[in-house]
Amino acid sequence: MGTFVLVHGAWHGAWCWERVRKHLTARGHQVVTPELPSDVAGSGRAEYLAAVSDALESRSEVVLVAHSMSGLVAPLATGNPAVKSLILLAALVPRPEVAWQANGLEPFPEQMRGRLARMNFDELGRSTLDPAVATEIFYHDCTPADSADAVARLRPDASVIYQQTCPALPERRVPTTYVSCRQDRAVDGKWNAAVAQDVLGADVQELDAGHSPFWSMPERLGNLLVDLATR
C-alpha cells in the first residue's frame, strides 16, 4: 500500500482532504495532510515548504499531491528522496526565476479574473473571499449543503508567495502528472498544464469536475490518485 501526502491550496486547510483520506485509508493506504500556515500573515514559500518537508520526514515512496496554490510549493519538494511521484491537481505551476504575479491574469479563467481584480484584504494583508463568491468559484458542482459546509471552513490567505520569485527546481525529478478539471472556474487547467509539461515534463489527465473534486467527487478522485500512483 502507498503513502499519499495531500497538500491543500489557498483559503483552505488540511480539512479539505478528509473525504479523500477516508476513501484512501479504507483501501489500506497511508495518508498525511499537512497544514500549511497559509493563514499566517507574512508566511510564504519557505514556511509552506517546511510544512511539506515535515510531512515527508521518516517516510518513503510518497505520492505528493498538490492542489491549487500548493502547486507553487510541491515541485520544490521533489528533491526530497521520500517523494516517488508528484500529482498536481488543478494547480498553479511555477516557472523558475519568475514570480507568480508576473503571469498576470493569464493562468486564470474568466470567472476568476474578475474576482481577483476585486479581491478583499483584511487588516493583516490577507485575502478573503465572500461566501457567495467562494461557492461560485470553488464549489459550484457540489450540493448546497456540501458547499455551505466547505465554505464555512475557509480562512484568510497570506499573499506573500505570489510575489516571491520561484527558485531553481531540484535537479532530482520524479514522474509528474497534471490533473486538469474541465469545469474549473478558479484555475485555467490548460494554461497550467502546458507549463507543467514544459517545466516538469508532466503527463496530463483530465477530470470532469470543478475546482474542488476532493469535496464533490472524493471517491472518484481517490481512485484516480491510486491509479496514477501505480502506473
XYZ file of C-alpha atoms in Angstrom:
231
model
C 0.000 0.000 0.000
C 1.183 3.517 -0.752
C 1.638 6.728 1.201
C -0.077 9.890 -0.007
C 0.836 13.368 1.209
C -2.069 15.625 0.239
C -1.420 19.374 0.313
C -4.233 21.931 0.323
C -4.486 25.200 -1.554
C -5.259 28.829 -0.758
C -8.026 29.738 1.716
C -8.330 26.040 2.606
C -6.774 23.774 5.224
C -5.966 20.115 5.772
C -9.685 19.528 6.454
C -10.479 19.659 2.724
C -8.905 16.233 2.207
C -10.967 14.427 4.848
C -13.290 12.738 2.336
C -10.439 11.554 0.111
C -8.486 10.443 3.186
C -11.424 8.274 4.265
C -11.535 6.593 0.865
C -7.771 6.027 0.617
C -7.346 4.705 4.151
C -10.257 2.316 3.591
C -8.178 0.860 0.766
C -5.192 0.437 3.062
C -3.139 3.489 2.090
C -1.438 5.855 4.498
C -2.487 9.481 4.183
C -0.781 12.589 5.559
C -2.395 16.020 5.251
C -0.040 18.818 6.323
C -1.482 22.131 7.439
C 0.196 24.995 5.620
C 0.487 28.228 7.646
C -1.232 29.982 4.769
C -3.463 31.976 7.106
C -0.450 33.455 8.922
C 0.327 36.980 7.733
C 3.793 37.168 6.201
C 4.184 33.435 5.609
C 5.311 32.310 2.179
C 7.157 29.679 0.186
C 9.771 28.850 2.843
C 7.175 28.293 5.556
C 4.937 26.224 3.286
C 7.856 24.121 2.079
C 8.892 23.491 5.685
C 5.409 22.130 6.444
C 5.593 19.800 3.439
C 9.110 18.680 4.400
C 7.921 17.858 7.912
C 5.166 15.697 6.415
C 7.746 13.795 4.349
C 10.088 13.148 7.255
C 10.786 9.464 8.000
C 8.668 8.391 5.012
C 9.449 6.808 1.669
C 7.753 6.088 -1.648
C 5.448 9.058 -1.166
C 2.954 10.239 -3.768
C 2.899 14.010 -3.263
C -0.399 15.599 -4.302
C -0.703 19.387 -4.528
C -3.949 21.272 -5.076
C -4.215 24.792 -6.472
C -1.807 27.223 -4.723
C 0.325 24.433 -3.246
C 1.455 23.659 -6.788
C 3.795 26.633 -6.299
C 5.493 24.689 -3.491
C 5.316 20.962 -4.234
C 7.727 20.848 -7.215
C 10.429 22.218 -4.906
C 9.909 19.249 -2.560
C 10.738 16.654 -5.208
C 14.395 16.910 -4.284
C 13.458 15.007 -1.121
C 14.211 11.292 -1.713
C 10.970 10.397 0.073
C 8.964 11.630 -2.929
C 8.254 8.936 -5.513
C 5.927 10.915 -7.770
C 4.102 14.230 -7.991
C 0.454 14.891 -8.859
C -0.635 18.481 -9.482
C -4.407 18.781 -9.096
C -5.975 21.907 -10.630
C -2.726 23.509 -9.540
C -0.788 26.671 -10.174
C 2.567 25.763 -11.722
C 5.708 27.833 -11.073
C 8.373 28.773 -13.532
C 11.921 29.042 -12.150
C 13.247 32.577 -11.713
C 9.761 34.035 -12.211
C 7.367 35.404 -9.588
C 3.820 34.113 -9.928
C 2.314 37.587 -10.087
C 4.351 38.253 -13.243
C 1.900 35.993 -15.085
C -0.899 38.480 -14.520
C -4.389 37.057 -15.055
C -3.401 34.681 -17.857
C -3.368 31.481 -15.712
C -6.985 32.001 -14.631
C -10.364 31.514 -16.364
C -12.677 34.442 -16.948
C -14.768 33.779 -13.820
C -11.713 34.082 -11.568
C -10.109 37.044 -13.337
C -12.900 39.371 -12.319
C -12.771 38.170 -8.726
C -9.000 38.638 -8.479
C -9.311 42.192 -9.724
C -11.733 42.904 -6.839
C -10.063 40.848 -4.107
C -10.695 41.869 -0.496
C -7.893 42.094 2.069
C -8.044 42.236 5.851
C -6.024 44.472 8.179
C -3.138 41.964 8.106
C -2.934 41.995 4.320
C -4.527 38.565 3.909
C -7.021 37.983 1.115
C -10.571 36.991 1.992
C -13.461 35.618 -0.051
C -17.135 36.406 0.193
C -19.044 33.128 0.846
C -21.144 33.545 -2.297
C -18.019 34.049 -4.402
C -16.293 31.043 -2.832
C -19.338 28.887 -3.574
C -19.449 30.037 -7.196
C -15.728 29.595 -7.843
C -14.812 26.540 -5.771
C -17.971 24.542 -5.084
C -20.482 25.172 -7.849
C -20.693 21.439 -8.640
C -21.456 20.420 -5.043
C -24.801 20.157 -3.292
C -25.867 23.318 -1.420
C -25.272 21.590 1.918
C -21.805 20.395 0.945
C -20.890 23.810 -0.433
C -22.029 25.564 2.744
C -20.060 23.115 4.893
C -16.834 23.728 2.982
C -17.193 27.495 2.583
C -17.779 27.897 6.326
C -14.286 26.460 6.925
C -12.380 28.768 4.594
C -9.861 31.151 6.159
C -7.922 34.274 5.130
C -4.938 33.653 2.892
C -1.479 35.209 3.041
C -0.436 36.690 -0.300
C 3.359 36.604 0.041
C 4.033 33.531 -2.106
C 2.593 35.130 -5.224
C 5.174 37.907 -5.014
C 8.168 35.618 -4.409
C 10.431 34.578 -7.264
C 10.479 30.816 -7.709
C 13.987 29.423 -7.157
C 15.611 26.834 -9.392
C 13.853 23.474 -9.237
C 15.665 20.463 -7.756
C 17.874 18.503 -10.119
C 16.144 15.353 -8.907
C 12.984 14.834 -10.965
C 10.130 12.422 -10.369
C 7.243 11.259 -12.591
C 4.733 14.098 -12.622
C 1.080 14.257 -13.664
C -1.026 17.370 -14.052
C -4.762 16.746 -13.481
C -6.865 19.424 -15.136
C -10.509 19.864 -14.088
C -12.804 20.563 -17.036
C -15.320 22.639 -15.040
C -12.684 24.602 -13.126
C -13.676 28.226 -12.513
C -10.612 29.072 -10.407
C -7.608 27.840 -12.403
C -7.051 27.599 -16.154
C -6.097 23.948 -16.417
C -4.863 24.158 -19.994
C -2.501 27.053 -19.299
C -1.048 25.495 -16.158
C -0.863 22.006 -17.679
C 1.169 23.429 -20.554
C 3.635 24.953 -18.076
C 3.799 21.657 -16.191
C 4.606 19.833 -19.413
C 7.273 22.364 -20.353
C 8.921 22.797 -16.958
C 8.326 19.424 -15.289
C 7.803 17.052 -18.212
C 4.366 16.246 -16.827
C 1.775 13.939 -18.274
C -1.723 15.442 -18.401
C -5.015 13.905 -17.278
C -8.498 15.424 -17.182
C -11.237 15.093 -14.608
C -14.792 16.239 -15.306
C -15.107 18.291 -12.141
C -14.941 21.793 -10.739
C -12.002 23.133 -8.785
C -12.637 21.017 -5.687
C -13.070 17.343 -6.628
C -11.830 16.366 -3.162
C -15.250 17.570 -1.996
C -17.551 16.972 -4.967
C -16.284 13.512 -6.003
C -13.833 12.210 -3.377
C -14.151 8.539 -4.266
C -13.581 9.149 -7.956
C -10.615 11.395 -7.181
C -9.211 8.833 -4.758
C -9.430 6.134 -7.408
C -7.636 8.387 -9.893
C -4.836 9.116 -7.419
C -4.321 5.420 -6.771
C -4.344 4.696 -10.492
C -1.767 7.382 -11.196
C 0.368 6.257 -8.263
C 0.586 2.696 -9.559
C 1.485 3.460 -13.176
